[in-house]
Structure formats: C-alpha cells, structure tokens
Amino acid sequence: MTSSRPLRADAARNRTRIMTAAHQQITEHGPEVSMEQIAAAAGVAVGTLYKHFPNKSDLVTAVVAASFVTLADDAEECLQREGRGSPAMAELTGFLRRLMDTVAHNRAVKAAADALGADHAAHPAMQEVETRVTQALGRLIGIAQAQGSLRADFTLDDLYLMLSTLPADQPPTARARWLALLLTGLTSR
C-alpha cells in the first residue's frame, strides 16, 4: 500500500539508488535479473528493496514505465520538429532508427517496445505514457500520409508489428539494412 506522505530523505535516496541500479541491471541483463543483483548494485539490503517494491513485477514495471517515458518524449519531439518543418516521414524514420539502436543496447527499452500495444489495464501509469506515444506517432503517420510520403494503408498497428520484429540482436549493418528494406515497402513513391 502506498502512502501520500512524502518519503523521508534517506528513503527517497534509497528509492533513487534502487531505480538507477534496476534500470542499469535491466538494461544490461534484461527483466530476468534477480532482486538480489539489483539490491547489491544499489548498495542496499534486499529488505530495503522490498520495502520500496513489494515484488519484482512492480520494480520491472517501474523501470519499463520510465523507458516508456523516454519513448513518449522522443515521439512527441518528432511531432514538434515536424511542426517546425521537418518532413513527417523523416521524423518517423529517425524515431525507428533511434529506437532500433537503443533497443539493441538497452533491454529495458526493448521491454517497453515489446509492451507497446499490449494490455496495460493493471498499470494505468503505463497506459498514460503509451497514449502519449500512440498519439504522437499516429499523428506523424497521418501527416506523412497527407504529405504523400507514406503509403495510405499503413496504420499504427502496422508500426507496432514492425517494432515487435526489430532485429535488435543483429549487428548495426544488418539493422540498417532491415530498416532500409522496410522503408522501401512503406513509402508511397
């Protein structure tokens, strides 16, 4: 049960250390990393970790939610750049390239990308951030289609399908080739 009371200074520091260590450990080792490894990396006792996150699912959800925020910020920045004159297709391409490269090195972001389009009813905070991502990317898709650079039948679900097949485990040259081939099929020209 969470309280609306602010955390004591030492508890807030511990929570920050835990989140930092959890993000780093999940980035390197994936969501399968143990709570003991995360506690050791944070420099706290396992009991302290469990005081902040009663179970591993809560901790992984918090880390993945933070990664969702990064994706949402990037998608919204793409939309802002488009509003200042950057072609929507260039912004979509840049988003995909950055996401693919980040997923290749960050398993927390991979978990967030894999979760896009999933049912997050149990985690309303993740739903809110996913809404930011989908609204920004949906608008970019619509603008790119209106600009005539993206095929008219491409949907947000198609984008999620693409994200689920990112070749993150491949070397950079293979990832670049995958994106180039994919973009050839997406463009209307």
PDB file of N, CA, C and O in Angstrom, residues 29-106:
ATOM      1  N   HIS A  29      21.033  -6.812 -18.391  1.00  0.00           N
ATOM      2  CA  HIS A  29      20.730  -8.237 -18.244  1.00  0.00           C
ATOM      3  C   HIS A  29      19.290  -8.613 -18.570  1.00  0.00           C
ATOM      4  O   HIS A  29      18.970  -9.796 -18.621  1.00  0.00           O
ATOM      5  N   GLY A  30      18.432  -7.627 -18.767  1.00  0.00           N
ATOM      6  CA  GLY A  30      17.034  -7.894 -19.060  1.00  0.00           C
ATOM      7  C   GLY A  30      16.204  -8.019 -17.795  1.00  0.00           C
ATOM      8  O   GLY A  30      16.735  -8.029 -16.680  1.00  0.00           O
ATOM      9  N   PRO A  31      14.878  -8.102 -17.961  1.00  0.00           N
ATOM     10  CA  PRO A  31      13.973  -8.167 -16.814  1.00  0.00           C
ATOM     11  C   PRO A  31      14.155  -9.404 -15.943  1.00  0.00           C
ATOM     12  O   PRO A  31      13.617  -9.478 -14.854  1.00  0.00           O
ATOM     13  N   GLU A  32      14.949 -10.376 -16.400  1.00  0.00           N
ATOM     14  CA  GLU A  32      15.166 -11.602 -15.632  1.00  0.00           C
ATOM     15  C   GLU A  32      16.154 -11.412 -14.474  1.00  0.00           C
ATOM     16  O   GLU A  32      16.312 -12.301 -13.648  1.00  0.00           O
ATOM     17  N   VAL A  33      16.829 -10.274 -14.415  1.00  0.00           N
ATOM     18  CA  VAL A  33      17.818 -10.027 -13.363  1.00  0.00           C
ATOM     19  C   VAL A  33      17.165 -10.227 -11.990  1.00  0.00           C
ATOM     20  O   VAL A  33      15.984  -9.948 -11.804  1.00  0.00           O
ATOM     21  N   SER A  34      17.958 -10.721 -11.042  1.00  0.00           N
ATOM     22  CA  SER A  34      17.382 -11.018  -9.722  1.00  0.00           C
ATOM     23  C   SER A  34      17.299  -9.769  -8.847  1.00  0.00           C
ATOM     24  O   SER A  34      18.049  -8.808  -9.028  1.00  0.00           O
ATOM     25  N   MET A  35      16.390  -9.814  -7.898  1.00  0.00           N
ATOM     26  CA  MET A  35      16.251  -8.720  -6.930  1.00  0.00           C
ATOM     27  C   MET A  35      17.541  -8.584  -6.114  1.00  0.00           C
ATOM     28  O   MET A  35      17.933  -7.472  -5.762  1.00  0.00           O
ATOM     29  N   GLU A  36      18.205  -9.692  -5.833  1.00  0.00           N
ATOM     30  CA  GLU A  36      19.453  -9.646  -5.084  1.00  0.00           C
ATOM     31  C   GLU A  36      20.524  -8.884  -5.865  1.00  0.00           C
ATOM     32  O   GLU A  36      21.278  -8.087  -5.295  1.00  0.00           O
ATOM     33  N   GLN A  37      20.612  -9.119  -7.183  1.00  0.00           N
ATOM     34  CA  GLN A  37      21.584  -8.396  -8.011  1.00  0.00           C
ATOM     35  C   GLN A  37      21.289  -6.903  -8.012  1.00  0.00           C
ATOM     36  O   GLN A  37      22.203  -6.079  -7.942  1.00  0.00           O
ATOM     37  N   ILE A  38      20.012  -6.563  -8.092  1.00  0.00           N
ATOM     38  CA  ILE A  38      19.624  -5.149  -8.111  1.00  0.00           C
ATOM     39  C   ILE A  38      19.945  -4.501  -6.772  1.00  0.00           C
ATOM     40  O   ILE A  38      20.514  -3.403  -6.721  1.00  0.00           O
ATOM     41  N   ALA A  39      19.628  -5.172  -5.682  1.00  0.00           N
ATOM     42  CA  ALA A  39      19.923  -4.623  -4.349  1.00  0.00           C
ATOM     43  C   ALA A  39      21.424  -4.418  -4.178  1.00  0.00           C
ATOM     44  O   ALA A  39      21.860  -3.368  -3.685  1.00  0.00           O
ATOM     45  N   ALA A  40      22.215  -5.399  -4.597  1.00  0.00           N
ATOM     46  CA  ALA A  40      23.677  -5.269  -4.481  1.00  0.00           C
ATOM     47  C   ALA A  40      24.184  -4.092  -5.309  1.00  0.00           C
ATOM     48  O   ALA A  40      25.023  -3.305  -4.849  1.00  0.00           O
ATOM     49  N   ALA A  41      23.672  -3.952  -6.523  1.00  0.00           N
ATOM     50  CA  ALA A  41      24.104  -2.847  -7.379  1.00  0.00           C
ATOM     51  C   ALA A  41      23.692  -1.497  -6.797  1.00  0.00           C
ATOM     52  O   ALA A  41      24.393  -0.491  -6.988  1.00  0.00           O
ATOM     53  N   ALA A  42      22.557  -1.469  -6.087  1.00  0.00           N
ATOM     54  CA  ALA A  42      22.085  -0.230  -5.466  1.00  0.00           C
ATOM     55  C   ALA A  42      22.783   0.058  -4.145  1.00  0.00           C
ATOM     56  O   ALA A  42      22.691   1.169  -3.623  1.00  0.00           O
ATOM     57  N   GLY A  43      23.459  -0.953  -3.597  1.00  0.00           N
ATOM     58  CA  GLY A  43      24.114  -0.773  -2.301  1.00  0.00           C
ATOM     59  C   GLY A  43      23.129  -0.747  -1.145  1.00  0.00           C
ATOM     60  O   GLY A  43      23.360  -0.071  -0.142  1.00  0.00           O
ATOM     61  N   VAL A  44      22.024  -1.484  -1.300  1.00  0.00           N
ATOM     62  CA  VAL A  44      21.028  -1.553  -0.230  1.00  0.00           C
ATOM     63  C   VAL A  44      20.762  -3.025   0.094  1.00  0.00           C
ATOM     64  O   VAL A  44      21.057  -3.909  -0.703  1.00  0.00           O
ATOM     65  N   ALA A  45      20.183  -3.244   1.248  1.00  0.00           N
ATOM     66  CA  ALA A  45      19.785  -4.599   1.621  1.00  0.00           C
ATOM     67  C   ALA A  45      18.567  -5.010   0.801  1.00  0.00           C
ATOM     68  O   ALA A  45      17.770  -4.162   0.384  1.00  0.00           O
ATOM     69  N   VAL A  46      18.418  -6.301   0.585  1.00  0.00           N
ATOM     70  CA  VAL A  46      17.277  -6.798  -0.175  1.00  0.00           C
ATOM     71  C   VAL A  46      15.971  -6.377   0.497  1.00  0.00           C
ATOM     72  O   VAL A  46      15.002  -6.022  -0.183  1.00  0.00           O
ATOM     73  N   GLY A  47      15.948  -6.370   1.834  1.00  0.00           N
ATOM     74  CA  GLY A  47      14.745  -5.943   2.561  1.00  0.00           C
ATOM     75  C   GLY A  47      14.372  -4.503   2.238  1.00  0.00           C
ATOM     76  O   GLY A  47      13.183  -4.173   2.131  1.00  0.00           O
ATOM     77  N   THR A  48      15.372  -3.650   2.079  1.00  0.00           N
ATOM     78  CA  THR A  48      15.112  -2.253   1.713  1.00  0.00           C
ATOM     79  C   THR A  48      14.485  -2.192   0.327  1.00  0.00           C
ATOM     80  O   THR A  48      13.544  -1.424   0.088  1.00  0.00           O
ATOM     81  N   LEU A  49      15.001  -2.992  -0.581  1.00  0.00           N
ATOM     82  CA  LEU A  49      14.439  -3.046  -1.924  1.00  0.00           C
ATOM     83  C   LEU A  49      12.965  -3.435  -1.867  1.00  0.00           C
ATOM     84  O   LEU A  49      12.116  -2.792  -2.500  1.00  0.00           O
ATOM     85  N   TYR A  50      12.663  -4.470  -1.083  1.00  0.00           N
ATOM     86  CA  TYR A  50      11.288  -4.939  -0.983  1.00  0.00           C
ATOM     87  C   TYR A  50      10.371  -3.937  -0.275  1.00  0.00           C
ATOM     88  O   TYR A  50       9.160  -3.948  -0.498  1.00  0.00           O
ATOM     89  N   LYS A  51      10.911  -3.074   0.560  1.00  0.00           N
ATOM     90  CA  LYS A  51      10.085  -2.029   1.182  1.00  0.00           C
ATOM     91  C   LYS A  51       9.570  -1.057   0.121  1.00  0.00           C
ATOM     92  O   LYS A  51       8.465  -0.537   0.224  1.00  0.00           O
ATOM     93  N   HIS A  52      10.401  -0.792  -0.871  1.00  0.00           N
ATOM     94  CA  HIS A  52      10.023   0.145  -1.933  1.00  0.00           C
ATOM     95  C   HIS A  52       9.228  -0.535  -3.042  1.00  0.00           C
ATOM     96  O   HIS A  52       8.340   0.083  -3.641  1.00  0.00           O
ATOM     97  N   PHE A  53       9.573  -1.779  -3.330  1.00  0.00           N
ATOM     98  CA  PHE A  53       8.925  -2.543  -4.406  1.00  0.00           C
ATOM     99  C   PHE A  53       8.600  -3.924  -3.853  1.00  0.00           C
ATOM    100  O   PHE A  53       9.492  -4.761  -3.756  1.00  0.00           O
ATOM    101  N   PRO A  54       7.334  -4.153  -3.479  1.00  0.00           N
ATOM    102  CA  PRO A  54       6.958  -5.399  -2.814  1.00  0.00           C
ATOM    103  C   PRO A  54       7.262  -6.666  -3.611  1.00  0.00           C
ATOM    104  O   PRO A  54       7.400  -7.732  -3.036  1.00  0.00           O
ATOM    105  N   ASN A  55       7.379  -6.524  -4.933  1.00  0.00           N
ATOM    106  CA  ASN A  55       7.719  -7.689  -5.740  1.00  0.00           C
ATOM    107  C   ASN A  55       8.475  -7.238  -6.991  1.00  0.00           C
ATOM    108  O   ASN A  55       8.507  -6.061  -7.326  1.00  0.00           O
ATOM    109  N   LYS A  56       9.071  -8.191  -7.639  1.00  0.00           N
ATOM    110  CA  LYS A  56       9.888  -7.895  -8.808  1.00  0.00           C
ATOM    111  C   LYS A  56       9.059  -7.294  -9.940  1.00  0.00           C
ATOM    112  O   LYS A  56       9.522  -6.407 -10.657  1.00  0.00           O
ATOM    113  N   SER A  57       7.845  -7.755 -10.074  1.00  0.00           N
ATOM    114  CA  SER A  57       6.973  -7.234 -11.123  1.00  0.00           C
ATOM    115  C   SER A  57       6.780  -5.728 -10.974  1.00  0.00           C
ATOM    116  O   SER A  57       6.805  -4.991 -11.961  1.00  0.00           O
ATOM    117  N   ASP A  58       6.586  -5.264  -9.739  1.00  0.00           N
ATOM    118  CA  ASP A  58       6.418  -3.827  -9.502  1.00  0.00           C
ATOM    119  C   ASP A  58       7.675  -3.050  -9.901  1.00  0.00           C
ATOM    120  O   ASP A  58       7.585  -1.968 -10.486  1.00  0.00           O
ATOM    121  N   LEU A  59       8.835  -3.602  -9.577  1.00  0.00           N
ATOM    122  CA  LEU A  59      10.091  -2.936  -9.904  1.00  0.00           C
ATOM    123  C   LEU A  59      10.314  -2.900 -11.414  1.00  0.00           C
ATOM    124  O   LEU A  59      10.645  -1.856 -11.987  1.00  0.00           O
ATOM    125  N   VAL A  60      10.134  -4.026 -12.073  1.00  0.00           N
ATOM    126  CA  VAL A  60      10.316  -4.078 -13.530  1.00  0.00           C
ATOM    127  C   VAL A  60       9.321  -3.149 -14.210  1.00  0.00           C
ATOM    128  O   VAL A  60       9.666  -2.426 -15.147  1.00  0.00           O
ATOM    129  N   THR A  61       8.083  -3.131 -13.713  1.00  0.00           N
ATOM    130  CA  THR A  61       7.076  -2.238 -14.279  1.00  0.00           C
ATOM    131  C   THR A  61       7.511  -0.778 -14.145  1.00  0.00           C
ATOM    132  O   THR A  61       7.356   0.006 -15.087  1.00  0.00           O
ATOM    133  N   ALA A  62       8.085  -0.412 -13.006  1.00  0.00           N
ATOM    134  CA  ALA A  62       8.542   0.963 -12.808  1.00  0.00           C
ATOM    135  C   ALA A  62       9.670   1.314 -13.777  1.00  0.00           C
ATOM    136  O   ALA A  62       9.698   2.413 -14.348  1.00  0.00           O
ATOM    137  N   VAL A  63      10.586   0.386 -13.996  1.00  0.00           N
ATOM    138  CA  VAL A  63      11.698   0.631 -14.916  1.00  0.00           C
ATOM    139  C   VAL A  63      11.200   0.709 -16.356  1.00  0.00           C
ATOM    140  O   VAL A  63      11.593   1.602 -17.120  1.00  0.00           O
ATOM    141  N   VAL A  64      10.316  -0.204 -16.732  1.00  0.00           N
ATOM    142  CA  VAL A  64       9.771  -0.191 -18.092  1.00  0.00           C
ATOM    143  C   VAL A  64       8.944   1.078 -18.303  1.00  0.00           C
ATOM    144  O   VAL A  64       9.007   1.704 -19.368  1.00  0.00           O
ATOM    145  N   ALA A  65       8.197   1.489 -17.276  1.00  0.00           N
ATOM    146  CA  ALA A  65       7.419   2.732 -17.386  1.00  0.00           C
ATOM    147  C   ALA A  65       8.342   3.928 -17.622  1.00  0.00           C
ATOM    148  O   ALA A  65       8.029   4.808 -18.424  1.00  0.00           O
ATOM    149  N   ALA A  66       9.489   3.953 -16.948  1.00  0.00           N
ATOM    150  CA  ALA A  66      10.452   5.037 -17.176  1.00  0.00           C
ATOM    151  C   ALA A  66      10.970   4.999 -18.609  1.00  0.00           C
ATOM    152  O   ALA A  66      11.183   6.048 -19.238  1.00  0.00           O
ATOM    153  N   SER A  67      11.151   3.804 -19.150  1.00  0.00           N
ATOM    154  CA  SER A  67      11.580   3.682 -20.544  1.00  0.00           C
ATOM    155  C   SER A  67      10.481   4.125 -21.501  1.00  0.00           C
ATOM    156  O   SER A  67      10.758   4.704 -22.549  1.00  0.00           O
ATOM    157  N   PHE A  68       9.233   3.870 -21.135  1.00  0.00           N
ATOM    158  CA  PHE A  68       8.105   4.356 -21.921  1.00  0.00           C
ATOM    159  C   PHE A  68       8.138   5.883 -21.990  1.00  0.00           C
ATOM    160  O   PHE A  68       7.844   6.469 -23.036  1.00  0.00           O
ATOM    161  N   VAL A  69       8.472   6.528 -20.885  1.00  0.00           N
ATOM    162  CA  VAL A  69       8.539   7.990 -20.865  1.00  0.00           C
ATOM    163  C   VAL A  69       9.567   8.473 -21.896  1.00  0.00           C
ATOM    164  O   VAL A  69       9.321   9.432 -22.631  1.00  0.00           O
ATOM    165  N   THR A  70      10.699   7.787 -21.971  1.00  0.00           N
ATOM    166  CA  THR A  70      11.725   8.141 -22.955  1.00  0.00           C
ATOM    167  C   THR A  70      11.173   8.005 -24.369  1.00  0.00           C
ATOM    168  O   THR A  70      11.386   8.890 -25.216  1.00  0.00           O
ATOM    169  N   LEU A  71      10.463   6.922 -24.646  1.00  0.00           N
ATOM    170  CA  LEU A  71       9.859   6.733 -25.973  1.00  0.00           C
ATOM    171  C   LEU A  71       8.829   7.819 -26.263  1.00  0.00           C
ATOM    172  O   LEU A  71       8.772   8.351 -27.375  1.00  0.00           O
ATOM    173  N   ALA A  72       8.006   8.133 -25.276  1.00  0.00           N
ATOM    174  CA  ALA A  72       6.973   9.158 -25.458  1.00  0.00           C
ATOM    175  C   ALA A  72       7.603  10.515 -25.725  1.00  0.00           C
ATOM    176  O   ALA A  72       7.162  11.254 -26.614  1.00  0.00           O
ATOM    177  N   ASP A  73       8.640  10.853 -24.961  1.00  0.00           N
ATOM    178  CA  ASP A  73       9.326  12.133 -25.173  1.00  0.00           C
ATOM    179  C   ASP A  73       9.884  12.216 -26.587  1.00  0.00           C
ATOM    180  O   ASP A  73       9.745  13.237 -27.267  1.00  0.00           O
ATOM    181  N   ASP A  74      10.509  11.133 -27.055  1.00  0.00           N
ATOM    182  CA  ASP A  74      11.080  11.113 -28.398  1.00  0.00           C
ATOM    183  C   ASP A  74       9.983  11.271 -29.450  1.00  0.00           C
ATOM    184  O   ASP A  74      10.110  12.069 -30.384  1.00  0.00           O
ATOM    185  N   ALA A  75       8.889  10.533 -29.314  1.00  0.00           N
ATOM    186  CA  ALA A  75       7.795  10.613 -30.285  1.00  0.00           C
ATOM    187  C   ALA A  75       7.206  12.022 -30.328  1.00  0.00           C
ATOM    188  O   ALA A  75       6.939  12.565 -31.416  1.00  0.00           O
ATOM    189  N   GLU A  76       7.038  12.636 -29.167  1.00  0.00           N
ATOM    190  CA  GLU A  76       6.492  13.995 -29.123  1.00  0.00           C
ATOM    191  C   GLU A  76       7.471  15.014 -29.706  1.00  0.00           C
ATOM    192  O   GLU A  76       7.062  15.968 -30.372  1.00  0.00           O
ATOM    193  N   GLU A  77       8.761  14.812 -29.477  1.00  0.00           N
ATOM    194  CA  GLU A  77       9.766  15.695 -30.072  1.00  0.00           C
ATOM    195  C   GLU A  77       9.761  15.570 -31.597  1.00  0.00           C
ATOM    196  O   GLU A  77       9.934  16.566 -32.305  1.00  0.00           O
ATOM    197  N   CYS A  78       9.546  14.357 -32.118  1.00  0.00           N
ATOM    198  CA  CYS A  78       9.422  14.163 -33.571  1.00  0.00           C
ATOM    199  C   CYS A  78       8.263  14.993 -34.110  1.00  0.00           C
ATOM    200  O   CYS A  78       8.396  15.672 -35.144  1.00  0.00           O
ATOM    201  N   LEU A  79       7.148  14.944 -33.430  1.00  0.00           N
ATOM    202  CA  LEU A  79       5.966  15.682 -33.852  1.00  0.00           C
ATOM    203  C   LEU A  79       6.226  17.198 -33.798  1.00  0.00           C
ATOM    204  O   LEU A  79       5.825  17.937 -34.696  1.00  0.00           O
ATOM    205  N   GLN A  80       6.936  17.647 -32.763  1.00  0.00           N
ATOM    206  CA  GLN A  80       7.267  19.069 -32.662  1.00  0.00           C
ATOM    207  C   GLN A  80       8.182  19.513 -33.806  1.00  0.00           C
ATOM    208  O   GLN A  80       7.979  20.574 -34.397  1.00  0.00           O
ATOM    209  N   ARG A  81       9.179  18.673 -34.137  1.00  0.00           N
ATOM    210  CA  ARG A  81      10.072  19.016 -35.248  1.00  0.00           C
ATOM    211  C   ARG A  81       9.310  19.056 -36.564  1.00  0.00           C
ATOM    212  O   ARG A  81       9.555  19.910 -37.409  1.00  0.00           O
ATOM    213  N   GLU A  82       8.361  18.134 -36.724  1.00  0.00           N
ATOM    214  CA  GLU A  82       7.543  18.152 -37.936  1.00  0.00           C
ATOM    215  C   GLU A  82       6.768  19.458 -38.006  1.00  0.00           C
ATOM    216  O   GLU A  82       6.659  20.068 -39.071  1.00  0.00           O
ATOM    217  N   GLY A  83       6.259  19.901 -36.882  1.00  0.00           N
ATOM    218  CA  GLY A  83       5.522  21.164 -36.835  1.00  0.00           C
ATOM    219  C   GLY A  83       6.377  22.369 -37.211  1.00  0.00           C
ATOM    220  O   GLY A  83       5.862  23.406 -37.631  1.00  0.00           O
ATOM    221  N   ARG A  84       7.690  22.223 -37.058  1.00  0.00           N
ATOM    222  CA  ARG A  84       8.615  23.300 -37.432  1.00  0.00           C
ATOM    223  C   ARG A  84       9.165  23.120 -38.842  1.00  0.00           C
ATOM    224  O   ARG A  84      10.073  23.831 -39.249  1.00  0.00           O
ATOM    225  N   GLY A  85       8.621  22.123 -39.588  1.00  0.00           N
ATOM    226  CA  GLY A  85       9.005  21.997 -40.985  1.00  0.00           C
ATOM    227  C   GLY A  85       9.730  20.728 -41.390  1.00  0.00           C
ATOM    228  O   GLY A  85       9.968  20.511 -42.575  1.00  0.00           O
ATOM    229  N   SER A  86      10.109  19.892 -40.453  1.00  0.00           N
ATOM    230  CA  SER A  86      10.772  18.637 -40.809  1.00  0.00           C
ATOM    231  C   SER A  86       9.742  17.688 -41.416  1.00  0.00           C
ATOM    232  O   SER A  86       8.626  17.574 -40.899  1.00  0.00           O
ATOM    233  N   PRO A  87      10.074  16.983 -42.510  1.00  0.00           N
ATOM    234  CA  PRO A  87       9.109  16.043 -43.100  1.00  0.00           C
ATOM    235  C   PRO A  87       8.721  14.934 -42.108  1.00  0.00           C
ATOM    236  O   PRO A  87       9.575  14.378 -41.415  1.00  0.00           O
ATOM    237  N   ALA A  88       7.443  14.630 -42.055  1.00  0.00           N
ATOM    238  CA  ALA A  88       6.941  13.614 -41.115  1.00  0.00           C
ATOM    239  C   ALA A  88       7.609  12.265 -41.351  1.00  0.00           C
ATOM    240  O   ALA A  88       7.934  11.559 -40.391  1.00  0.00           O
ATOM    241  N   MET A  89       7.824  11.897 -42.607  1.00  0.00           N
ATOM    242  CA  MET A  89       8.454  10.604 -42.891  1.00  0.00           C
ATOM    243  C   MET A  89       9.878  10.568 -42.354  1.00  0.00           C
ATOM    244  O   MET A  89      10.328   9.547 -41.833  1.00  0.00           O
ATOM    245  N   ALA A  90      10.594  11.680 -42.455  1.00  0.00           N
ATOM    246  CA  ALA A  90      11.952  11.743 -41.904  1.00  0.00           C
ATOM    247  C   ALA A  90      11.917  11.585 -40.390  1.00  0.00           C
ATOM    248  O   ALA A  90      12.784  10.922 -39.805  1.00  0.00           O
ATOM    249  N   GLU A  91      10.918  12.142 -39.746  1.00  0.00           N
ATOM    250  CA  GLU A  91      10.798  12.019 -38.292  1.00  0.00           C
ATOM    251  C   GLU A  91      10.435  10.591 -37.896  1.00  0.00           C
ATOM    252  O   GLU A  91      10.981  10.054 -36.935  1.00  0.00           O
ATOM    253  N   LEU A  92       9.526   9.950 -38.629  1.00  0.00           N
ATOM    254  CA  LEU A  92       9.199   8.546 -38.348  1.00  0.00           C
ATOM    255  C   LEU A  92      10.421   7.658 -38.535  1.00  0.00           C
ATOM    256  O   LEU A  92      10.700   6.788 -37.708  1.00  0.00           O
ATOM    257  N   THR A  93      11.153   7.902 -39.622  1.00  0.00           N
ATOM    258  CA  THR A  93      12.362   7.120 -39.887  1.00  0.00           C
ATOM    259  C   THR A  93      13.388   7.317 -38.777  1.00  0.00           C
ATOM    260  O   THR A  93      13.980   6.350 -38.292  1.00  0.00           O
ATOM    261  N   GLY A  94      13.589   8.557 -38.371  1.00  0.00           N
ATOM    262  CA  GLY A  94      14.533   8.840 -37.291  1.00  0.00           C
ATOM    263  C   GLY A  94      14.120   8.177 -35.995  1.00  0.00           C
ATOM    264  O   GLY A  94      14.953   7.621 -35.267  1.00  0.00           O
ATOM    265  N   PHE A  95      12.817   8.212 -35.689  1.00  0.00           N
ATOM    266  CA  PHE A  95      12.310   7.563 -34.480  1.00  0.00           C
ATOM    267  C   PHE A  95      12.618   6.072 -34.528  1.00  0.00           C
ATOM    268  O   PHE A  95      13.132   5.499 -33.560  1.00  0.00           O
ATOM    269  N   LEU A  96      12.310   5.431 -35.650  1.00  0.00           N
ATOM    270  CA  LEU A  96      12.561   3.998 -35.784  1.00  0.00           C
ATOM    271  C   LEU A  96      14.045   3.678 -35.665  1.00  0.00           C
ATOM    272  O   LEU A  96      14.428   2.717 -34.997  1.00  0.00           O
ATOM    273  N   ARG A  97      14.890   4.480 -36.279  1.00  0.00           N
ATOM    274  CA  ARG A  97      16.341   4.238 -36.225  1.00  0.00           C
ATOM    275  C   ARG A  97      16.858   4.364 -34.784  1.00  0.00           C
ATOM    276  O   ARG A  97      17.596   3.516 -34.303  1.00  0.00           O
ATOM    277  N   ARG A  98      16.434   5.433 -34.103  1.00  0.00           N
ATOM    278  CA  ARG A  98      16.873   5.620 -32.704  1.00  0.00           C
ATOM    279  C   ARG A  98      16.352   4.499 -31.807  1.00  0.00           C
ATOM    280  O   ARG A  98      17.080   3.975 -30.968  1.00  0.00           O
ATOM    281  N   LEU A  99      15.084   4.134 -32.000  1.00  0.00           N
ATOM    282  CA  LEU A  99      14.507   3.077 -31.185  1.00  0.00           C
ATOM    283  C   LEU A  99      15.237   1.765 -31.425  1.00  0.00           C
ATOM    284  O   LEU A  99      15.592   1.058 -30.485  1.00  0.00           O
ATOM    285  N   MET A 100      15.505   1.453 -32.685  1.00  0.00           N
ATOM    286  CA  MET A 100      16.182   0.203 -33.015  1.00  0.00           C
ATOM    287  C   MET A 100      17.580   0.167 -32.395  1.00  0.00           C
ATOM    288  O   MET A 100      17.981  -0.836 -31.806  1.00  0.00           O
ATOM    289  N   ASP A 101      18.318   1.257 -32.497  1.00  0.00           N
ATOM    290  CA  ASP A 101      19.659   1.288 -31.925  1.00  0.00           C
ATOM    291  C   ASP A 101      19.618   1.222 -30.398  1.00  0.00           C
ATOM    292  O   ASP A 101      20.440   0.554 -29.770  1.00  0.00           O
ATOM    293  N   THR A 102      18.647   1.897 -29.800  1.00  0.00           N
ATOM    294  CA  THR A 102      18.530   1.870 -28.343  1.00  0.00           C
ATOM    295  C   THR A 102      18.135   0.480 -27.858  1.00  0.00           C
ATOM    296  O   THR A 102      18.700  -0.026 -26.883  1.00  0.00           O
ATOM    297  N   VAL A 103      17.182  -0.146 -28.550  1.00  0.00           N
ATOM    298  CA  VAL A 103      16.747  -1.489 -28.160  1.00  0.00           C
ATOM    299  C   VAL A 103      17.909  -2.477 -28.248  1.00  0.00           C
ATOM    300  O   VAL A 103      18.020  -3.392 -27.439  1.00  0.00           O
ATOM    301  N   ALA A 104      18.802  -2.254 -29.209  1.00  0.00           N
ATOM    302  CA  ALA A 104      19.947  -3.149 -29.365  1.00  0.00           C
ATOM    303  C   ALA A 104      20.874  -3.109 -28.156  1.00  0.00           C
ATOM    304  O   ALA A 104      21.585  -4.077 -27.873  1.00  0.00           O
ATOM    305  N   HIS A 105      20.840  -2.012 -27.394  1.00  0.00           N
ATOM    306  CA  HIS A 105      21.752  -1.851 -26.262  1.00  0.00           C
ATOM    307  C   HIS A 105      21.049  -1.735 -24.919  1.00  0.00           C
ATOM    308  O   HIS A 105      21.710  -1.657 -23.892  1.00  0.00           O
ATOM    309  N   ASN A 106      19.729  -1.711 -24.898  1.00  0.00           N
ATOM    310  CA  ASN A 106      19.010  -1.438 -23.663  1.00  0.00           C
ATOM    311  C   ASN A 106      17.804  -2.365 -23.560  1.00  0.00           C
ATOM    312  O   ASN A 106      16.793  -2.148 -24.206  1.00  0.00           O
TER     313      ASN A 106
END
